Amino acid sequence: NAGVTQTPKFQVLKTGQSMTLQCAQDMNHNSMYWYRQDPGMGLRLIYYSASEGTTDKGEVPNGYNVSRLNKREFSLRLESAAPSQTSVYFCASSWGGQEDQPQHFGDGTRLSIL
Amino acid sequence: GENVEQHPSTLSVQEGDSAVIKCTYSDSASNYFPWYKQELGKRPQLIIDIRSNVGEKKDQRIAVTLNKTAKHFSLHITETQPEDSAVYFCASRTGGYNKLIFGAGTRLAVHP
């Protein structure tokens, strides 16, 4: 089992460019999440998908869109990248539902916007 | 919304000493509190978690305590080793689904 796989691992964009970050999990989890990690600020939730077919905003959704393509895949799109979106992006998944379940993280995507 | 404060931001100990990291949360309805360890350049990994109906949980050298009245929880690492050096994050579950709010992290350095 690969767990949670994110692509790409690194990316450099110019301001105004668009980009989609990909995430896939092979643990048959129902819920998936996108976080950004900035120095000194921990992990902040951008969007999450409680189950296939649903998505909801997290703490910092502005400038992002998501798509839950199927149960395995959850993508994050930056329509018009800005320097403030330079960050490390982590995807995570869990069994979800009303139960308290650990979240499993991918290796992250390091995104720089010039 | 929920807010999680974590202290200290950095912690330096000698090998073999104990380390304690504390977090406070604001939402009294929060009921699940995981701790993650993140080594440099790596993914966060769950090391221990506690639910609101439990006051303390141990796993070998790691323990977590929860005080619901005071709305704080702590991570205790005993007999620290250099491989414990990492950034540790606490989190609190809020809302009807498994949404986690993270603390800002504690950078732990264990010196041989």
CSV table of N, CA and C in Angstrom, one decimal, chain A residues 4 33 35 37 40-43 45 48 50 57 59 90 94 96-107 110, chain B residues 2 31-32 36 38 40-46 49 51 87 89 93 95-105:
chain,number,residue,atom,x,y,z
A,4,VAL,N,-1.1,7.6,1.0
A,4,VAL,CA,-1.5,8.9,0.3
A,4,VAL,C,-0.4,9.3,-0.6
A,33,TYR,N,-8.6,15.5,2.7
A,33,TYR,CA,-8.3,16.9,3.2
A,33,TYR,C,-7.1,17.5,2.5
A,35,TYR,N,-4.3,20.6,3.3
A,35,TYR,CA,-3.8,21.6,4.2
A,35,TYR,C,-2.6,22.3,3.5
A,37,GLN,N,1.0,24.3,4.9
A,37,GLN,CA,1.9,24.5,6.0
A,37,GLN,C,2.8,25.6,5.8
A,40,GLY,N,6.0,28.4,11.2
A,40,GLY,CA,5.4,29.0,12.5
A,40,GLY,C,3.9,29.0,12.6
A,41,MET,N,3.2,28.4,11.6
A,41,MET,CA,1.7,28.5,11.6
A,41,MET,C,1.1,27.1,11.6
A,42,GLY,N,1.9,26.1,11.7
A,42,GLY,CA,1.2,24.7,11.8
A,42,GLY,C,0.6,24.4,10.4
A,43,LEU,N,-0.4,23.5,10.5
A,43,LEU,CA,-1.2,23.1,9.3
A,43,LEU,C,-2.5,23.8,9.4
A,45,LEU,N,-6.3,24.0,7.4
A,45,LEU,CA,-7.2,23.3,6.5
A,45,LEU,C,-7.7,24.2,5.4
A,48,TYR,N,-12.0,20.3,2.6
A,48,TYR,CA,-12.1,18.9,2.9
A,48,TYR,C,-13.3,18.3,2.2
A,50,ALA,N,-15.8,15.2,3.1
A,50,ALA,CA,-16.2,14.2,4.1
A,50,ALA,C,-16.5,12.9,3.4
A,57,LYS,N,-15.5,24.0,2.7
A,57,LYS,CA,-14.4,24.9,3.0
A,57,LYS,C,-13.9,24.7,4.4
A,59,GLU,N,-10.4,26.4,6.9
A,59,GLU,CA,-10.1,27.7,7.5
A,59,GLU,C,-9.6,28.7,6.5
A,90,PHE,N,-0.2,19.7,2.0
A,90,PHE,CA,-0.3,18.3,2.3
A,90,PHE,C,-1.7,17.9,2.1
A,94,SER,N,-8.8,10.0,5.8
A,94,SER,CA,-9.2,9.2,7.0
A,94,SER,C,-10.5,8.5,6.7
A,96,GLY,N,-13.2,8.8,8.2
A,96,GLY,CA,-14.3,9.9,8.1
A,96,GLY,C,-15.5,9.5,8.9
A,97,GLY,N,-16.6,10.2,8.6
A,97,GLY,CA,-17.8,10.1,9.3
A,97,GLY,C,-17.8,10.8,10.6
A,98,GLN,N,-18.7,10.4,11.5
A,98,GLN,CA,-18.7,11.0,12.8
A,98,GLN,C,-17.7,10.5,13.8
A,99,GLU,N,-17.0,9.4,13.4
A,99,GLU,CA,-16.0,8.8,14.3
A,99,GLU,C,-14.7,9.6,14.3
A,100,ASP,N,-14.0,9.5,15.4
A,100,ASP,CA,-12.7,10.2,15.5
A,100,ASP,C,-11.7,9.2,14.9
A,101,GLN,N,-11.2,9.6,13.8
A,101,GLN,CA,-10.2,8.7,13.1
A,101,GLN,C,-9.0,9.5,12.8
A,102,PRO,N,-7.8,8.8,12.9
A,102,PRO,CA,-6.5,9.5,12.6
A,102,PRO,C,-6.5,9.8,11.1
A,103,GLN,N,-5.9,10.9,10.8
A,103,GLN,CA,-5.6,11.3,9.4
A,103,GLN,C,-4.2,10.9,9.0
A,104,HIS,N,-4.1,10.4,7.8
A,104,HIS,CA,-2.9,9.9,7.2
A,104,HIS,C,-2.4,10.9,6.2
A,105,PHE,N,-1.2,11.4,6.2
A,105,PHE,CA,-0.7,12.4,5.3
A,105,PHE,C,0.1,11.9,4.2
A,106,GLY,N,0.1,12.6,3.1
A,106,GLY,CA,1.0,12.4,2.0
A,106,GLY,C,2.3,13.1,2.3
A,107,ASP,N,3.3,13.0,1.3
A,107,ASP,CA,4.6,13.6,1.5
A,107,ASP,C,4.7,15.1,1.2
A,110,ARG,N,5.8,20.9,-2.5
A,110,ARG,CA,6.5,22.2,-2.2
A,110,ARG,C,6.3,23.2,-3.3
B,2,GLU,N,-12.8,27.4,16.4
B,2,GLU,CA,-11.9,26.8,17.3
B,2,GLU,C,-10.5,27.3,17.2
B,31,ASN,N,-13.6,17.0,21.0
B,31,ASN,CA,-13.6,15.7,21.7
B,31,ASN,C,-12.6,14.7,21.2
B,32,TYR,N,-11.7,15.2,20.4
B,32,TYR,CA,-10.6,14.2,19.9
B,32,TYR,C,-9.3,15.1,19.7
B,36,TYR,N,0.9,14.9,16.4
B,36,TYR,CA,1.7,14.4,15.2
B,36,TYR,C,3.1,14.8,15.4
B,38,GLN,N,6.6,15.5,13.1
B,38,GLN,CA,7.1,15.8,11.8
B,38,GLN,C,8.6,16.0,11.8
B,40,LEU,N,12.2,16.7,9.7
B,40,LEU,CA,12.5,17.7,8.7
B,40,LEU,C,12.3,17.2,7.3
B,41,GLY,N,11.4,17.9,6.6
B,41,GLY,CA,11.2,17.5,5.2
B,41,GLY,C,10.3,16.3,5.0
B,42,LYS,N,9.7,15.9,6.1
B,42,LYS,CA,8.8,14.7,6.0
B,42,LYS,C,7.3,15.0,6.3
B,43,ARG,N,6.5,14.0,6.1
B,43,ARG,CA,5.1,14.2,6.4
B,43,ARG,C,4.8,14.1,7.9
B,44,PRO,N,3.7,14.8,8.4
B,44,PRO,CA,3.3,14.6,9.8
B,44,PRO,C,2.8,13.2,10.0
B,45,GLN,N,3.2,12.6,11.1
B,45,GLN,CA,2.8,11.2,11.4
B,45,GLN,C,2.2,11.2,12.8
B,46,LEU,N,1.1,10.5,12.9
B,46,LEU,CA,0.4,10.4,14.2
B,46,LEU,C,1.2,9.6,15.2
B,49,ASP,N,-3.1,9.6,20.3
B,49,ASP,CA,-4.3,10.5,20.3
B,49,ASP,C,-5.1,10.1,21.5
B,51,ARG,N,-9.2,10.6,23.3
B,51,ARG,CA,-10.6,11.1,23.2
B,51,ARG,C,-11.1,11.6,24.5
B,87,VAL,N,9.5,18.3,15.0
B,87,VAL,CA,8.4,19.3,15.3
B,87,VAL,C,7.2,18.5,15.7
B,89,PHE,N,3.1,18.6,16.7
B,89,PHE,CA,1.9,19.4,16.5
B,89,PHE,C,0.8,18.7,17.3
B,93,ARG,N,-10.2,18.2,17.3
B,93,ARG,CA,-11.2,18.0,16.3
B,93,ARG,C,-12.4,18.9,16.7
B,95,GLY,N,-16.3,20.4,15.0
B,95,GLY,CA,-17.3,20.2,14.0
B,95,GLY,C,-17.8,18.8,13.9
B,96,GLY,N,-18.8,18.6,13.1
B,96,GLY,CA,-19.4,17.3,13.0
B,96,GLY,C,-18.6,16.2,12.3
B,97,TYR,N,-17.6,16.6,11.5
B,97,TYR,CA,-16.8,15.7,10.8
B,97,TYR,C,-15.4,15.9,11.3
B,98,ASN,N,-14.5,15.1,10.8
B,98,ASN,CA,-13.1,14.9,11.3
B,98,ASN,C,-12.3,16.1,10.9
B,99,LYS,N,-12.7,17.3,11.2
B,99,LYS,CA,-11.9,18.5,10.9
B,99,LYS,C,-11.0,18.8,12.1
B,100,LEU,N,-9.7,18.9,11.8
B,100,LEU,CA,-8.7,19.1,12.8
B,100,LEU,C,-8.2,20.6,12.7
B,101,ILE,N,-8.1,21.2,13.9
B,101,ILE,CA,-7.4,22.5,14.0
B,101,ILE,C,-6.1,22.2,14.7
B,102,PHE,N,-5.0,22.7,14.1
B,102,PHE,CA,-3.6,22.4,14.6
B,102,PHE,C,-3.1,23.5,15.4
B,103,GLY,N,-2.2,23.2,16.3
B,103,GLY,CA,-1.4,24.2,17.0
B,103,GLY,C,-0.3,24.6,16.1
B,104,ALA,N,0.5,25.6,16.5
B,104,ALA,CA,1.6,26.1,15.6
B,104,ALA,C,2.8,25.2,15.6
B,105,GLY,N,2.9,24.3,16.5
B,105,GLY,CA,4.0,23.4,16.5
B,105,GLY,C,5.1,23.7,17.6
